[in-house]
Amino acid sequence: MRSSVLSLPSARDEYSATPPLDRAIASALPTRLRPADLLRLTDEAAEDVLSGRYDHLLPADGIWPTEERWAARLSHDDEVDVWLISWTPGKFTDLHDHAGSLGALTVLSGALSEYRWNGTELRRRTLAAGDQASFPIGWVHDVVRAPAAAESVGPLDPTLSVHAYSPPLSAMSYYEVTGHGTLRRTKTVLTDQPEGDL
């Protein structure tokens, strides 16, 4: 009895098991930018704000809003949006995600408190001037000016942060924590504004 041997195609055969190297491989993310890229962008934009490059976008006479958050778009293209945000005491963003966008921030002055859903509870962290954070898709959080920052600075010393989103924001979903310790989505809104309605 003869044994049969299965022959495998060689590299020169028409059908190769190895995909051609000149073919682009699609990313699983909706953007080519990675969290590290967004952190670099927010850091660079923060430096530009501090050096005066964006003074023309700041509130007139250097008087920062004290009742509501304020924001100015620093740059925008099809791939990324970069924003400067001024935070006022007691104004939460409400628990939200950034839909299909990755995000990152750099704190310029003051401090922010972030309440992040970790799958079972809200965890708090404080981000002070110079701190950075990135947000993958699915990151659910609430952000507010840290109470210590509200006490230590006045209206002429705002809490400021630079945020980058890629792709640019198009929607945000809002959530509440149920009595059973789970998240429930309450609404989804179309928006191009950073960190909720301003």
CSV table of C-alpha atoms in Angstrom, one decimal, residues 76-188:
chain,number,residue,atom,x,y,z
A,76,HIS,CA,-8.9,70.8,13.7
A,77,ASP,CA,-8.6,68.5,10.7
A,78,ASP,CA,-10.2,65.2,9.6
A,79,GLU,CA,-8.0,63.2,12.0
A,80,VAL,CA,-8.0,65.2,15.3
A,81,ASP,CA,-9.5,68.0,17.2
A,82,VAL,CA,-7.5,69.9,19.9
A,83,TRP,CA,-9.3,72.1,22.5
A,84,LEU,CA,-8.4,74.4,25.4
A,85,ILE,CA,-11.0,74.1,28.2
A,86,SER,CA,-11.4,76.4,31.3
A,87,TRP,CA,-13.1,74.6,34.2
A,88,THR,CA,-15.3,76.4,36.8
A,89,PRO,CA,-16.1,75.1,40.3
A,90,GLY,CA,-18.9,72.6,40.7
A,91,LYS,CA,-19.6,72.1,37.0
A,92,PHE,CA,-19.5,68.4,36.3
A,93,THR,CA,-19.4,67.0,32.7
A,94,ASP,CA,-21.7,64.2,33.8
A,95,LEU,CA,-20.8,60.6,33.3
A,96,HIS,CA,-20.0,60.1,29.6
A,97,ASP,CA,-17.9,58.5,26.9
A,98,HIS,CA,-16.6,59.9,23.7
A,99,ALA,CA,-18.4,57.4,21.4
A,100,GLY,CA,-15.9,56.3,18.7
A,101,SER,CA,-13.1,58.7,19.6
A,102,LEU,CA,-9.9,58.2,21.5
A,103,GLY,CA,-9.0,61.1,23.8
A,104,ALA,CA,-6.2,62.6,25.8
A,105,LEU,CA,-5.6,65.6,28.0
A,106,THR,CA,-2.8,67.7,29.6
A,107,VAL,CA,-3.6,69.9,32.6
A,108,LEU,CA,-2.0,73.4,32.3
A,109,SER,CA,-3.1,75.0,35.6
A,110,GLY,CA,-5.1,74.1,38.6
A,111,ALA,CA,-6.3,70.5,39.0
A,112,LEU,CA,-9.1,68.2,37.8
A,113,SER,CA,-10.9,65.4,39.5
A,114,GLU,CA,-11.8,62.5,37.2
A,115,TYR,CA,-14.4,59.9,38.3
A,116,ARG,CA,-13.9,56.9,36.0
A,117,TRP,CA,-16.1,53.8,35.8
A,118,ASN,CA,-13.8,50.7,36.3
A,119,GLY,CA,-16.5,48.1,35.6
A,120,THR,CA,-17.8,47.9,39.2
A,121,GLU,CA,-17.5,51.4,40.7
A,122,LEU,CA,-16.5,55.0,40.1
A,123,ARG,CA,-12.8,55.5,41.0
A,124,ARG,CA,-11.5,59.1,41.6
A,125,ARG,CA,-8.1,60.5,40.6
A,126,THR,CA,-6.8,64.0,40.7
A,127,LEU,CA,-4.8,65.4,37.8
A,128,ALA,CA,-2.7,68.4,38.7
A,129,ALA,CA,-0.8,70.9,36.4
A,130,GLY,CA,1.5,69.0,34.2
A,131,ASP,CA,-0.4,65.7,34.5
A,132,GLN,CA,-1.6,63.8,31.5
A,133,ALA,CA,-4.2,61.1,30.9
A,134,SER,CA,-5.5,59.2,27.8
A,135,PHE,CA,-8.9,57.7,27.2
A,136,PRO,CA,-9.4,54.6,25.1
A,137,ILE,CA,-12.7,53.9,23.3
A,138,GLY,CA,-15.3,52.9,25.9
A,139,TRP,CA,-13.8,55.0,28.7
A,140,VAL,CA,-16.7,56.3,30.8
A,141,HIS,CA,-15.9,59.2,33.1
A,142,ASP,CA,-17.0,62.5,34.7
A,143,VAL,CA,-14.6,65.4,35.1
A,144,VAL,CA,-14.8,68.5,37.4
A,145,ARG,CA,-12.5,71.2,38.6
A,146,ALA,CA,-10.8,69.7,41.7
A,147,PRO,CA,-12.1,71.3,45.0
A,148,ALA,CA,-8.6,72.1,46.1
A,149,ALA,CA,-8.0,74.0,42.8
A,150,ALA,CA,-11.2,76.0,43.3
A,151,GLU,CA,-10.0,77.2,46.7
A,152,SER,CA,-6.4,78.0,45.7
A,153,VAL,CA,-7.0,80.1,42.6
A,154,GLY,CA,-9.3,83.0,41.7
A,155,PRO,CA,-11.1,84.0,38.5
A,156,LEU,CA,-7.8,85.3,36.9
A,157,ASP,CA,-6.1,81.9,37.6
A,158,PRO,CA,-8.4,79.4,35.9
A,159,THR,CA,-8.1,75.6,35.8
A,160,LEU,CA,-7.1,74.9,32.2
A,161,SER,CA,-6.6,71.7,30.2
A,162,VAL,CA,-5.9,70.9,26.6
A,163,HIS,CA,-7.8,67.9,25.1
A,164,ALA,CA,-7.4,66.0,21.9
A,165,TYR,CA,-9.9,63.7,20.3
A,166,SER,CA,-9.3,61.4,17.3
A,167,PRO,CA,-11.3,61.1,15.2
A,168,PRO,CA,-12.9,64.4,16.0
A,169,LEU,CA,-15.9,64.1,18.4
A,170,SER,CA,-19.2,63.4,16.7
A,171,ALA,CA,-21.2,61.9,19.5
A,172,MET,CA,-21.2,61.3,23.3
A,173,SER,CA,-23.2,58.9,25.4
A,174,TYR,CA,-24.3,59.7,28.9
A,175,TYR,CA,-24.7,57.2,31.8
A,176,GLU,CA,-25.9,56.7,35.3
A,177,VAL,CA,-24.9,54.2,37.9
A,178,THR,CA,-27.9,52.0,38.8
A,179,GLY,CA,-28.9,50.7,42.2
A,180,HIS,CA,-27.5,47.4,41.2
A,181,GLY,CA,-24.0,48.8,40.6
A,182,THR,CA,-24.1,48.8,36.8
A,183,LEU,CA,-24.0,51.5,34.2
A,184,ARG,CA,-27.1,52.5,32.3
A,185,ARG,CA,-26.9,54.6,29.2
A,186,THR,CA,-29.4,57.5,29.5
A,187,LYS,CA,-28.9,59.2,26.2
A,188,THR,CA,-26.6,59.7,23.2
